[in-house]
Structures are given as structure tokens and as C-alpha cells.
Short mmCIF file of N, CA and C in Angstrom, two decimals:
data_model
loop_
_atom_site.label_atom_id
_atom_site.label_comp_id
_atom_site.label_asym_id
_atom_site.label_seq_id
_atom_site.Cartn_x
_atom_site.Cartn_y
_atom_site.Cartn_z
N MET W 1 56.36 63.63 -15.47
CA MET W 1 55.60 62.72 -16.20
C MET W 1 55.78 61.25 -15.16
N ALA W 2 56.93 61.51 -14.57
CA ALA W 2 56.97 59.62 -13.54
C ALA W 2 55.42 60.30 -12.68
N GLU W 3 55.34 62.05 -12.44
CA GLU W 3 54.16 61.81 -11.52
C GLU W 3 52.68 61.95 -11.81
N GLU W 4 53.08 62.11 -13.09
CA GLU W 4 51.56 62.71 -13.70
C GLU W 4 50.74 61.01 -14.01
N THR W 5 52.26 59.69 -14.18
CA THR W 5 51.45 58.57 -14.71
C THR W 5 51.10 57.93 -13.09
N SER W 6 51.79 58.73 -12.40
CA SER W 6 51.88 57.26 -10.81
C SER W 6 50.32 58.52 -10.21
N LEU W 7 49.60 59.92 -10.69
CA LEU W 7 48.78 60.08 -10.11
C LEU W 7 48.07 59.44 -10.67
N ASP W 8 47.61 59.18 -12.27
CA ASP W 8 46.81 58.63 -13.12
C ASP W 8 45.81 57.18 -11.96
N GLU W 9 47.16 56.57 -11.87
CA GLU W 9 47.31 54.72 -11.76
C GLU W 9 46.74 55.77 -9.76
N ARG W 10 46.84 56.47 -9.51
CA ARG W 10 45.90 56.79 -7.86
C ARG W 10 44.60 56.89 -8.40
N LEU W 11 44.52 57.54 -9.02
CA LEU W 11 42.63 58.25 -9.53
C LEU W 11 42.25 57.07 -9.98
N ALA W 12 42.88 55.91 -11.07
CA ALA W 12 42.09 54.81 -10.98
C ALA W 12 41.31 53.90 -10.87
N ASP W 13 42.75 54.19 -9.47
CA ASP W 13 42.55 52.67 -8.74
C ASP W 13 41.19 53.45 -7.15
N LEU W 14 41.40 54.43 -7.09
CA LEU W 14 40.17 55.45 -6.81
C LEU W 14 39.00 55.17 -7.00
N ALA W 15 39.04 55.35 -7.96
CA ALA W 15 38.18 54.25 -8.99
C ALA W 15 37.56 53.42 -9.05
N THR W 16 37.90 53.02 -8.78
CA THR W 16 37.84 50.96 -9.01
C THR W 16 36.89 51.03 -7.68
N GLY W 17 37.95 50.69 -6.77
CA GLY W 17 37.80 51.29 -5.20
C GLY W 17 36.03 51.57 -5.08
N GLY W 18 35.76 53.27 -5.29
CA GLY W 18 34.75 53.79 -5.48
C GLY W 18 33.41 52.87 -5.56
N ARG W 19 33.49 52.08 -6.70
CA ARG W 19 32.21 51.69 -8.25
C ARG W 19 32.22 50.56 -7.45
N GLN W 20 33.69 49.88 -6.28
CA GLN W 20 33.27 48.67 -5.94
C GLN W 20 32.30 48.42 -4.73
N ALA W 21 32.50 49.80 -3.76
CA ALA W 21 31.81 50.70 -2.30
C ALA W 21 30.13 50.65 -3.01
N ALA W 22 30.06 51.15 -4.15
CA ALA W 22 28.86 51.78 -4.60
C ALA W 22 28.09 50.62 -5.46
N VAL W 23 28.56 49.92 -5.68
CA VAL W 23 27.56 48.89 -6.38
C VAL W 23 28.35 47.70 -6.46
N PRO W 24 27.53 46.61 -5.62
CA PRO W 24 27.54 45.55 -5.44
C PRO W 24 28.45 43.85 -6.31
N LEU W 25 29.43 43.83 -5.96
CA LEU W 25 29.34 42.82 -6.41
C LEU W 25 28.25 41.55 -7.20
N ALA W 26 28.25 41.75 -8.29
CA ALA W 26 26.70 40.94 -8.53
C ALA W 26 27.21 39.69 -8.69
N ALA W 27 28.04 40.08 -9.67
CA ALA W 27 28.37 38.43 -10.34
C ALA W 27 29.64 38.02 -8.68
N GLU W 28 29.62 38.12 -8.31
CA GLU W 28 30.93 37.85 -7.72
C GLU W 28 29.69 36.85 -6.25
N GLN W 29 29.03 37.39 -5.90
CA GLN W 29 27.55 37.18 -4.40
C GLN W 29 26.82 36.32 -5.74
N ILE W 30 27.10 36.50 -6.70
CA ILE W 30 26.13 35.15 -7.43
C ILE W 30 26.84 33.46 -7.23
N ARG W 31 28.22 33.66 -7.87
CA ARG W 31 28.90 32.61 -7.19
C ARG W 31 29.28 32.17 -6.17
N ALA W 32 29.34 33.28 -5.37
CA ALA W 32 29.13 33.06 -3.56
C ALA W 32 27.68 32.03 -3.32
N ARG W 33 27.26 32.62 -4.19
CA ARG W 33 25.25 31.69 -3.27
C ARG W 33 25.63 30.59 -4.58
N GLY W 34 26.37 30.33 -5.14
CA GLY W 34 26.19 29.09 -6.02
C GLY W 34 26.92 28.24 -5.29
N ASP W 35 27.93 28.57 -5.23
CA ASP W 35 29.19 27.39 -4.46
C ASP W 35 28.22 27.04 -3.48
N ARG W 36 27.58 28.07 -2.39
CA ARG W 36 27.29 27.54 -0.98
C ARG W 36 26.12 26.30 -1.18
N ARG W 37 25.16 26.45 -2.13
CA ARG W 37 23.74 25.43 -2.94
C ARG W 37 24.48 24.13 -3.65
N ARG W 38 25.79 24.59 -4.64
CA ARG W 38 26.35 22.98 -4.74
C ARG W 38 26.93 22.18 -3.51
N ARG W 39 27.48 23.14 -2.11
CA ARG W 39 28.07 22.30 -1.50
C ARG W 39 27.05 21.54 -0.43
N ARG W 40 25.35 22.62 0.38
CA ARG W 40 24.18 21.42 -0.01
C ARG W 40 23.62 20.45 -0.41
N LYS W 41 23.60 20.37 -1.57
CA LYS W 41 23.10 19.69 -2.51
C LYS W 41 23.83 18.56 -2.71
N ARG W 42 25.33 18.90 -2.47
CA ARG W 42 26.65 17.58 -2.13
C ARG W 42 26.60 17.00 -1.21
N ALA W 43 26.43 17.53 0.28
CA ALA W 43 25.86 17.07 1.50
C ALA W 43 24.24 16.34 1.98
N ALA W 44 23.28 17.27 0.68
CA ALA W 44 22.34 16.31 1.02
C ALA W 44 22.35 14.71 0.29
N ARG W 45 23.08 15.39 -0.71
CA ARG W 45 23.48 13.25 -1.67
C ARG W 45 23.75 12.40 -0.94
N ALA W 46 25.21 12.96 0.20
CA ALA W 46 25.99 12.23 0.47
C ALA W 46 25.22 11.61 2.03
N SER W 47 24.40 12.34 2.77
CA SER W 47 23.64 12.11 4.19
C SER W 47 22.34 10.90 3.44
N GLY W 48 21.49 11.47 2.15
CA GLY W 48 20.27 9.98 1.41
C GLY W 48 21.97 9.26 1.54
N GLY W 49 22.28 8.83 0.57
CA GLY W 49 22.96 7.44 -0.09
C GLY W 49 23.78 7.12 1.67
N VAL W 50 23.60 7.88 2.56
CA VAL W 50 24.41 7.10 4.40
C VAL W 50 22.72 6.68 4.12
N LEU W 51 22.26 7.24 4.56
CA LEU W 51 20.46 6.65 4.90
C LEU W 51 20.05 5.36 4.04
N LEU W 52 20.15 5.28 2.39
CA LEU W 52 19.85 4.03 1.93
C LEU W 52 20.06 2.87 2.04
N VAL W 53 21.17 3.74 2.88
CA VAL W 53 21.87 2.19 2.82
C VAL W 53 22.31 1.22 4.01
N ALA W 54 21.29 2.82 4.87
CA ALA W 54 21.47 1.93 6.51
C ALA W 54 20.55 1.22 6.24
N ALA W 55 18.96 1.45 5.35
CA ALA W 55 17.79 1.52 5.71
C ALA W 55 17.87 -0.37 4.39
N VAL W 56 19.00 -0.01 3.96
CA VAL W 56 19.01 -1.94 2.71
C VAL W 56 19.67 -2.92 3.81
N VAL W 57 20.75 -2.72 4.36
CA VAL W 57 21.21 -2.70 5.47
C VAL W 57 20.64 -3.66 6.25
N VAL W 58 19.75 -2.74 6.78
CA VAL W 58 18.74 -2.76 7.99
C VAL W 58 17.96 -3.54 8.02
N GLY W 59 17.37 -3.46 6.71
CA GLY W 59 16.43 -4.61 6.32
C GLY W 59 16.33 -6.17 5.54
N GLY W 60 17.57 -5.92 5.16
CA GLY W 60 17.65 -7.32 4.70
C GLY W 60 18.43 -7.76 6.44
N LEU W 61 19.11 -7.41 7.08
CA LEU W 61 19.22 -8.17 7.91
C LEU W 61 17.60 -8.69 9.16
N SER W 62 16.36 -8.22 9.29
CA SER W 62 15.45 -8.18 9.90
C SER W 62 14.28 -9.49 8.54
N LEU W 63 15.64 -9.56 7.48
CA LEU W 63 14.92 -10.69 6.41
C LEU W 63 15.21 -12.29 6.74
N VAL W 64 16.53 -12.24 7.00
CA VAL W 64 17.23 -13.38 7.74
C VAL W 64 18.11 -13.21 8.78
N ARG W 65 17.32 -12.77 10.46
CA ARG W 65 17.09 -12.56 11.55
C ARG W 65 17.12 -13.92 11.74
N PRO W 66 17.16 -14.70 12.42
CA PRO W 66 17.05 -16.30 12.63
C PRO W 66 15.70 -16.19 13.97
N GLY W 67 14.76 -16.88 13.88
CA GLY W 67 13.56 -17.33 14.84
C GLY W 67 13.05 -16.26 14.20
N GLN W 68 12.83 -16.89 13.34
CA GLN W 68 11.90 -16.20 12.72
C GLN W 68 10.00 -17.27 12.53
N ASP W 69 10.48 -18.45 12.70
CA ASP W 69 9.48 -19.72 12.76
C ASP W 69 8.80 -19.29 14.17
N ARG W 70 7.86 -19.14 14.61
CA ARG W 70 7.50 -18.84 15.35
C ARG W 70 6.08 -19.58 16.07
N ALA W 71 6.34 -19.99 17.20
CA ALA W 71 4.65 -20.75 17.35
C ALA W 71 3.74 -20.24 17.45
N PRO W 72 2.31 -21.09 16.72
CA PRO W 72 1.69 -20.78 16.96
C PRO W 72 0.72 -19.67 18.00
N THR W 73 -0.14 -18.75 17.80
CA THR W 73 -0.60 -18.15 18.78
C THR W 73 -1.73 -18.87 19.65
N ALA W 74 -2.62 -18.26 20.55
CA ALA W 74 -3.36 -18.76 21.13
C ALA W 74 -4.76 -18.53 20.22
N ALA W 75 -4.60 -16.88 19.76
CA ALA W 75 -6.03 -16.78 19.12
C ALA W 75 -6.09 -17.20 17.73
N ASP W 76 -5.06 -18.10 16.86
CA ASP W 76 -5.14 -18.90 15.50
C ASP W 76 -4.44 -20.00 15.45
N PRO W 77 -4.35 -20.39 16.04
CA PRO W 77 -3.99 -22.09 15.99
C PRO W 77 -3.33 -22.09 14.97
N ASN W 78 -3.98 -22.31 13.54
CA ASN W 78 -3.64 -23.19 11.97
C ASN W 78 -3.42 -21.10 11.46
N PRO W 79 -2.50 -20.69 11.86
CA PRO W 79 -2.70 -19.54 10.78
C PRO W 79 -1.89 -19.89 10.07
N SER W 80 -2.20 -18.91 8.36
CA SER W 80 -1.97 -19.25 7.11
C SER W 80 -0.07 -19.17 6.95
N ALA W 81 0.67 -19.41 6.37
CA ALA W 81 2.05 -19.13 5.57
C ALA W 81 1.66 -18.23 4.59
N SER W 82 1.06 -17.97 3.79
CA SER W 82 0.38 -16.84 3.10
C SER W 82 -0.09 -15.68 3.32
N ALA W 83 -0.87 -15.53 5.02
CA ALA W 83 -2.42 -14.61 5.37
C ALA W 83 -0.76 -13.56 5.42
N SER W 84 -0.13 -12.80 5.42
CA SER W 84 0.81 -11.76 5.18
C SER W 84 1.07 -11.25 3.66
N LEU W 85 0.35 -11.85 2.69
CA LEU W 85 0.29 -11.67 1.34
C LEU W 85 -1.21 -10.69 0.98
N PHE W 86 -2.06 -11.33 1.76
CA PHE W 86 -3.16 -10.78 1.60
C PHE W 86 -3.99 -9.08 1.88
N VAL W 87 -3.83 -8.70 0.74
CA VAL W 87 -4.26 -7.04 0.51
C VAL W 87 -5.13 -7.00 0.64
N PRO W 88 -6.09 -6.18 0.96
CA PRO W 88 -7.45 -5.83 0.68
C PRO W 88 -7.63 -4.78 -0.65
N PRO W 89 -8.73 -5.30 -1.96
CA PRO W 89 -9.14 -5.05 -2.69
C PRO W 89 -8.99 -2.71 -2.59
N THR W 90 -8.89 -2.44 -3.17
CA THR W 90 -9.61 -0.72 -3.55
C THR W 90 -10.33 -0.58 -4.44
N PRO W 91 -11.48 0.56 -4.55
CA PRO W 91 -12.15 0.43 -5.21
C PRO W 91 -11.55 1.23 -6.77
N ALA W 92 -12.12 1.27 -8.28
CA ALA W 92 -10.71 2.02 -8.71
C ALA W 92 -12.01 3.37 -8.78
N GLN W 93 -11.80 4.45 -9.86
CA GLN W 93 -11.88 6.11 -9.74
C GLN W 93 -13.13 5.63 -9.89
N GLY W 94 -14.00 6.13 -9.03
CA GLY W 94 -15.36 6.49 -9.54
C GLY W 94 -16.31 5.26 -8.83
N GLU W 95 -15.25 4.00 -8.69
CA GLU W 95 -16.50 3.15 -8.82
C GLU W 95 -16.59 3.20 -6.61
N GLU W 96 -17.85 2.08 -6.59
CA GLU W 96 -18.09 2.19 -4.91
C GLU W 96 -17.61 1.06 -3.99
N TYR W 97 -17.31 -0.12 -4.99
CA TYR W 97 -16.57 -1.29 -4.22
C TYR W 97 -15.44 -1.66 -5.12
N ALA W 98 -14.59 -3.13 -4.33
CA ALA W 98 -14.12 -3.66 -4.98
C ALA W 98 -14.03 -4.72 -4.23
N SER W 99 -13.96 -5.98 -5.32
CA SER W 99 -14.43 -7.39 -5.17
C SER W 99 -12.69 -8.15 -4.91
N GLU W 100 -13.00 -8.92 -4.23
CA GLU W 100 -11.97 -10.22 -4.27
C GLU W 100 -13.37 -11.63 -4.31
N LEU W 101 -12.73 -12.06 -5.26
CA LEU W 101 -12.98 -14.10 -5.50
C LEU W 101 -12.54 -15.02 -4.34
N GLY W 102 -13.49 -16.07 -4.33
CA GLY W 102 -12.51 -16.24 -3.43
C GLY W 102 -13.08 -17.85 -2.39
N TYR W 103 -13.05 -18.45 -2.74
CA TYR W 103 -14.49 -19.45 -1.72
C TYR W 103 -14.49 -19.31 -0.63
N VAL W 104 -15.46 -19.44 0.22
CA VAL W 104 -15.81 -18.62 1.62
C VAL W 104 -16.17 -20.25 2.75
N TYR W 105 -15.61 -20.57 3.54
CA TYR W 105 -15.39 -22.06 4.13
C TYR W 105 -15.07 -21.65 5.49
N ASP W 106 -15.52 -23.18 6.82
CA ASP W 106 -14.91 -22.41 7.66
C ASP W 106 -15.44 -21.36 8.75
N ALA W 107 -16.59 -20.75 8.69
CA ALA W 107 -17.27 -19.83 9.05
C ALA W 107 -17.74 -20.91 10.47
N VAL W 108 -17.52 -19.76 11.33
CA VAL W 108 -17.47 -19.60 12.79
C VAL W 108 -18.37 -19.28 13.47
N ALA W 109 -19.27 -19.18 13.89
CA ALA W 109 -20.12 -17.70 15.00
C ALA W 109 -19.29 -17.63 16.41
N LEU W 110 -19.08 -16.61 16.30
CA LEU W 110 -18.75 -15.47 17.73
C LEU W 110 -19.35 -15.09 18.37
N ASP W 111 -19.28 -14.77 19.44
CA ASP W 111 -20.10 -13.51 20.64
C ASP W 111 -19.62 -12.53 20.43
N GLY W 112 -20.84 -11.29 20.17
CA GLY W 112 -20.85 -10.23 19.66
C GLY W 112 -21.62 -10.04 18.46
N GLY W 113 -21.96 -10.59 18.75
CA GLY W 113 -22.58 -10.82 16.72
C GLY W 113 -21.77 -10.69 15.44
N ARG W 114 -21.10 -11.59 15.36
CA ARG W 114 -19.62 -11.87 14.90
C ARG W 114 -19.37 -13.50 14.46
N VAL W 115 -19.12 -12.94 13.00
CA VAL W 115 -19.03 -14.22 11.93
C VAL W 115 -17.17 -14.29 11.49
N ARG W 116 -16.72 -15.71 12.01
CA ARG W 116 -14.97 -15.62 11.22
C ARG W 116 -14.63 -16.16 10.19
N VAL W 117 -14.87 -15.99 9.27
CA VAL W 117 -14.19 -17.02 8.34
C VAL W 117 -13.47 -16.86 7.37
N THR W 118 -12.64 -17.96 6.08
CA THR W 118 -11.81 -18.32 6.22
C THR W 118 -12.01 -17.57 4.91
N VAL W 119 -11.31 -17.62 3.71
CA VAL W 119 -11.25 -17.04 2.69
C VAL W 119 -9.73 -17.58 2.14
N GLN W 120 -10.36 -18.75 0.72
CA GLN W 120 -8.87 -18.69 -0.49
C GLN W 120 -9.60 -18.37 -1.12
N GLN W 121 -8.74 -17.24 -1.47
CA GLN W 121 -8.57 -16.02 -2.47
C GLN W 121 -9.01 -17.12 -4.43
N LEU W 122 -9.17 -16.33 -5.34
CA LEU W 122 -9.77 -16.86 -6.87
C LEU W 122 -9.52 -15.71 -7.66
N ARG W 123 -8.83 -16.16 -8.39
CA ARG W 123 -8.80 -14.54 -9.53
C ARG W 123 -9.00 -15.62 -11.69
N ASP W 124 -10.44 -14.77 -11.68
CA ASP W 124 -11.11 -14.93 -12.31
C ASP W 124 -10.40 -14.80 -13.65
N GLU W 125 -10.34 -16.41 -14.53
CA GLU W 125 -9.42 -16.01 -16.12
C GLU W 125 -10.55 -16.35 -16.57
N LYS W 126 -10.88 -16.02 -17.54
CA LYS W 126 -12.08 -16.47 -18.38
C LYS W 126 -13.45 -16.94 -17.71
N GLY W 127 -14.16 -16.92 -16.89
CA GLY W 127 -14.86 -17.41 -16.71
C GLY W 127 -14.46 -18.57 -15.54
N THR W 128 -13.18 -18.49 -15.45
CA THR W 128 -12.82 -19.77 -14.23
C THR W 128 -11.88 -19.44 -13.22
N GLY W 129 -12.53 -19.51 -11.81
CA GLY W 129 -11.77 -18.98 -10.79
C GLY W 129 -10.18 -19.81 -10.71
N VAL W 130 -9.15 -19.15 -10.54
CA VAL W 130 -7.49 -20.40 -10.58
C VAL W 130 -7.25 -20.09 -9.06
N PRO W 131 -6.48 -20.66 -8.46
CA PRO W 131 -6.53 -20.19 -6.82
C PRO W 131 -5.06 -19.02 -7.16
N THR W 132 -5.48 -18.41 -6.02
CA THR W 132 -4.28 -17.55 -5.85
C THR W 132 -2.51 -17.88 -5.44
N GLY W 133 -3.10 -18.38 -4.45
CA GLY W 133 -2.56 -19.12 -2.64
C GLY W 133 -2.18 -18.08 -1.77
N VAL W 134 -3.46 -17.33 -1.71
CA VAL W 134 -3.72 -16.47 -1.01
C VAL W 134 -4.54 -16.95 0.05
N VAL W 135 -4.41 -17.57 1.44
CA VAL W 135 -5.42 -17.01 1.90
C VAL W 135 -5.84 -16.49 3.42
N HIS W 136 -6.43 -16.64 4.22
CA HIS W 136 -6.95 -15.18 4.48
C HIS W 136 -8.12 -16.06 5.98
N SER W 137 -7.94 -14.64 6.76
CA SER W 137 -9.10 -15.09 7.68
C SER W 137 -9.56 -13.52 7.97
N LEU W 138 -10.98 -13.47 8.05
CA LEU W 138 -11.67 -12.32 8.27
C LEU W 138 -12.54 -12.15 9.70
N THR W 139 -12.87 -11.50 10.14
CA THR W 139 -14.27 -11.63 10.95
C THR W 139 -15.00 -10.52 10.10
N LEU W 140 -16.55 -10.62 10.36
CA LEU W 140 -17.36 -10.00 9.37
C LEU W 140 -19.25 -10.41 10.11
N PRO W 141 -19.18 -8.34 10.35
CA PRO W 141 -20.38 -8.89 11.54
C PRO W 141 -21.55 -10.33 11.30
N ALA W 142 -22.53 -10.30 11.91
CA ALA W 142 -23.04 -11.42 11.60
C ALA W 142 -24.46 -11.13 10.92
N VAL W 143 -24.47 -9.75 10.32
CA VAL W 143 -25.40 -9.22 9.56
C VAL W 143 -25.35 -8.32 8.16
N THR W 144 -23.66 -9.03 7.61
CA THR W 144 -23.98 -8.74 6.67
C THR W 144 -23.92 -9.04 5.54
N PRO W 145 -25.12 -8.66 4.65
CA PRO W 145 -25.58 -9.53 3.50
C PRO W 145 -25.08 -10.04 2.56
N VAL W 146 -25.70 -11.34 2.69
CA VAL W 146 -24.79 -12.13 1.84
C VAL W 146 -26.17 -12.56 0.13
N GLU W 147 -25.54 -12.82 -0.74
CA GLU W 147 -26.53 -13.18 -1.69
C GLU W 147 -26.34 -14.27 -1.94
N VAL W 148 -26.96 -14.76 -2.71
CA VAL W 148 -27.11 -15.95 -3.10
C VAL W 148 -27.87 -16.69 -3.94
N GLU W 149 -27.80 -18.09 -4.73
CA GLU W 149 -28.28 -18.50 -4.94
C GLU W 149 -28.24 -20.05 -5.11
N HIS W 150 -27.18 -20.90 -5.29
CA HIS W 150 -27.32 -22.64 -5.29
C HIS W 150 -27.16 -22.77 -3.88
N LEU W 151 -25.94 -22.08 -2.97
CA LEU W 151 -25.99 -22.50 -1.42
C LEU W 151 -27.47 -22.31 -1.01
N SER W 152 -28.92 -22.09 -1.47
CA SER W 152 -30.61 -21.62 -0.79
C SER W 152 -30.90 -22.40 -1.55
N GLY W 153 -29.92 -23.05 -2.46
CA GLY W 153 -31.43 -24.31 -3.99
C GLY W 153 -31.29 -24.18 -4.69
N GLY W 154 -31.04 -23.56 -5.23
CA GLY W 154 -30.81 -22.51 -6.28
C GLY W 154 -32.16 -21.59 -6.20
N LYS W 155 -32.50 -21.06 -5.55
CA LYS W 155 -33.93 -19.65 -5.16
C LYS W 155 -33.20 -19.14 -4.76
N PRO W 156 -33.31 -17.44 -5.98
CA PRO W 156 -32.09 -16.38 -6.14
C PRO W 156 -32.91 -16.23 -4.66
N GLY W 157 -31.71 -14.83 -3.65
CA GLY W 157 -32.61 -14.39 -2.37
C GLY W 157 -31.43 -14.00 -1.61
N ASP W 158 -31.49 -13.35 -0.54
CA ASP W 158 -30.84 -12.02 0.30
C ASP W 158 -30.61 -12.69 1.90
N LEU W 159 -29.99 -13.31 2.39
CA LEU W 159 -29.57 -13.73 3.93
C LEU W 159 -28.41 -12.48 4.43
N ARG W 160 -28.29 -13.74 5.62
CA ARG W 160 -27.11 -12.38 6.02
C ARG W 160 -26.07 -13.71 6.54
N LEU W 161 -24.72 -12.98 6.85
CA LEU W 161 -24.05 -14.23 6.99
C LEU W 161 -24.78 -15.16 8.12
N GLU W 162 -25.47 -14.24 9.15
CA GLU W 162 -25.27 -15.33 10.58
C GLU W 162 -26.29 -16.68 9.93
N ASP W 163 -26.89 -16.27 8.40
CA ASP W 163 -27.84 -17.44 8.20
C ASP W 163 -27.43 -18.83 6.93
N VAL W 164 -25.86 -18.30 6.79
CA VAL W 164 -25.00 -19.18 6.15
C VAL W 164 -24.41 -19.55 6.56
N VAL W 165 -23.76 -19.55 8.11
CA VAL W 165 -22.86 -19.98 9.06
C VAL W 165 -22.63 -21.94 8.95
N ASP W 166 -24.39 -22.28 9.33
CA ASP W 166 -23.99 -23.44 8.89
C ASP W 166 -23.30 -24.41 7.66
N ARG W 167 -24.01 -23.76 7.12
CA ARG W 167 -23.13 -24.16 5.73
C ARG W 167 -21.89 -23.45 4.65
N LEU W 168 -21.58 -23.17 5.64
CA LEU W 168 -20.18 -22.53 5.38
C LEU W 168 -19.59 -23.42 6.45
N ARG W 169 -19.96 -23.77 6.76
CA ARG W 169 -19.10 -24.43 7.75
C ARG W 169 -18.11 -25.59 7.23
N ALA W 170 -17.85 -26.14 6.70
CA ALA W 170 -17.39 -27.00 5.48
C ALA W 170 -16.17 -26.42 5.07
N GLY W 171 -15.30 -27.31 4.63
CA GLY W 171 -13.93 -27.29 3.75
C GLY W 171 -14.80 -25.76 2.41
N PRO W 172 -13.93 -25.82 1.05
CA PRO W 172 -14.23 -24.95 0.46
C PRO W 172 -15.17 -25.19 -0.86
N GLN W 173 -15.98 -25.40 -0.07
CA GLN W 173 -16.98 -25.39 -1.46
C GLN W 173 -18.06 -24.26 -2.16
N TRP W 174 -18.00 -23.13 -1.41
CA TRP W 174 -19.00 -22.56 -1.83
C TRP W 174 -17.77 -20.75 -2.19
N VAL W 175 -17.99 -20.36 -3.57
CA VAL W 175 -17.59 -19.42 -4.12
C VAL W 175 -18.15 -18.31 -4.45
N PHE W 176 -17.75 -17.37 -3.57
CA PHE W 176 -17.63 -15.56 -3.34
C PHE W 176 -17.20 -14.98 -3.71
N ALA W 177 -17.81 -13.32 -4.02
CA ALA W 177 -17.05 -12.36 -4.42
C ALA W 177 -17.68 -11.08 -3.38
N LEU W 178 -16.40 -11.05 -2.61
CA LEU W 178 -16.43 -9.75 -1.41
C LEU W 178 -15.87 -8.60 -1.86
N ASP W 179 -17.22 -7.43 -1.94
CA ASP W 179 -17.61 -6.71 -2.02
C ASP W 179 -16.12 -5.38 -0.85
N TYR W 180 -15.02 -4.70 -1.52
CA TYR W 180 -14.85 -3.99 -0.08
C TYR W 180 -14.84 -2.76 -0.45
N ASP W 181 -14.97 -2.03 1.00
CA ASP W 181 -15.64 -0.24 0.15
C ASP W 181 -14.10 0.08 0.48
N GLY W 182 -14.10 1.28 0.26
CA GLY W 182 -12.47 2.44 0.49
C GLY W 182 -11.58 2.28 1.38
N GLU W 183 -12.52 1.79 2.88
CA GLU W 183 -11.57 1.24 3.78
C GLU W 183 -11.23 -0.20 3.75
N GLY W 184 -11.23 -0.29 3.58
CA GLY W 184 -10.65 -2.07 3.60
C GLY W 184 -12.05 -2.97 4.15
N ARG W 185 -13.05 -2.73 4.58
CA ARG W 185 -14.27 -3.66 4.69
C ARG W 185 -14.63 -4.21 3.79
N VAL W 186 -15.15 -5.26 4.43
CA VAL W 186 -16.46 -5.97 3.51
C VAL W 186 -17.50 -5.69 3.61
N GLN W 187 -18.43 -5.79 2.93
CA GLN W 187 -19.95 -4.67 3.18
C GLN W 187 -20.78 -6.21 3.01
N SER W 188 -20.74 -6.84 1.57
CA SER W 188 -21.43 -7.77 1.23
C SER W 188 -20.52 -9.02 0.89
N LEU W 189 -21.48 -10.17 0.86
CA LEU W 189 -20.79 -11.69 -0.01
C LEU W 189 -22.02 -11.62 -1.34
N ARG W 190 -21.23 -11.88 -2.37
CA ARG W 190 -22.31 -12.72 -3.26
C ARG W 190 -21.82 -13.83 -3.76
N GLU W 191 -22.60 -14.77 -4.14
CA GLU W 191 -21.97 -16.32 -4.64
C GLU W 191 -22.15 -15.88 -5.97
N ALA W 192 -20.92 -16.38 -6.40
CA ALA W 192 -19.92 -16.07 -7.95
C ALA W 192 -20.13 -17.39 -8.28
N HIS W 193 -21.83 -17.15 -9.03
CA HIS W 193 -22.45 -18.62 -8.96
C HIS W 193 -22.41 -18.50 -10.77
N TRP W 194 -21.57 -17.66 -11.50
CA TRP W 194 -20.99 -17.54 -12.98
C TRP W 194 -19.84 -18.25 -13.12
N LEU W 195 -19.06 -18.57 -11.97
CA LEU W 195 -17.29 -18.51 -11.92
C LEU W 195 -18.20 -20.28 -12.41
N SER W 196 -16.53 -20.89 -13.13
CA SER W 196 -16.72 -22.52 -12.48
C SER W 196 -15.19 -22.09 -12.19
N VAL W 197 -15.11 -23.48 -11.57
CA VAL W 197 -13.65 -23.24 -10.57
C VAL W 197 -12.99 -24.73 -10.98
N GLU W 198 -11.62 -24.13 -11.06
CA GLU W 198 -10.54 -25.94 -11.42
C GLU W 198 -10.56 -26.07 -10.94
#
């Protein structure tokens, strides 16, 4: 009787071993793959967290680093403190141009058919131009189209930027809408005669 029990146990062991050899242990393989995936995710999260902390620390250090007040360069003797705040507007979906409102002044004709102007940005609040605090300079082709009305003595017309340099030499007086294309280039200036200014 003991021999029969022993024989039954051996046959059961052989059958189990044969089944395991013939059919892969799907559940064990799935579990092992899941464990590997979880380990990779944990490692990725840990390394991503370390990179984020390092980026924050380096960025913070660059903001508080001494010696940020540099002398003005020879090319720009009067740099604007807010020049870095300027971002060229981008056209909305389906639009060809995006406009920036602002005083255009301090025009200077440069060699090579270019004109440098200063722009003091305004925002339109119910038909009134309100300064945003952003001042930047642009160097434009002298042939940039300019639509004028008051600047030309009340006669609406189309001129080129080189034709109005003398009138835009002084300080902030004339407000224009500057039309930017999708690549951040000014395509034209339009006198904002419809806008009253604070």
C-alpha cells in the first residue's frame, strides 16, 4: 500500500513537471515582466526627480548670481531695463498678421537701407492706449510700408519708413500698430489714429 502511494506521488510529480515543461508558466512570466516594468518606472521617476531638482537649483543660482549689472554695450548705449520683456506677437489661427500697439520714436537712419526705432508698447483698453512698461528697439528695412494720417498733416496716405524718419526722430508722440508676420518680422506700420492715449 505504501508502495502504491509512493508510486502515485511520483506519477503526480512527473505529470506536474511534464506540464510545466510543455506549457510555459504564463502567470509567472507576466508577473516577472510586470515587476521589471515597475522597477524601470521607479528608476525613471527617481532620475527625473533628480534632474528636476538640479534644474531648479541651477536656475535659482543663475537668478541670484552676483555681477548681473553689466555696463551697457557700445552698440546700445541706453539699453532698456524691460527689453527682455518684449515678445513679438504671433498671428492667431487663420490670421496673416498680429499687431503691437505703441509709440514709435527715436528713429535713426542706418547704413544699408535700415532704420532703427524705439517702440514703447501700449495696450488698448476700450479705445485708450495704456503703457505696458515694455520698451524695445527694432531695426527695420527703410522701405517698410507706413500708413499715415495725422503724421502727414491729416491726409491719409501710404509712405515708406525712410520718408518719416525726420518726424519720428523726437520722443514718444506718434502711436502706430506694428504688424508682425508668423516669423516675428514687422511687415508694416499703421498710424493708430483711432486710439486716444493716456
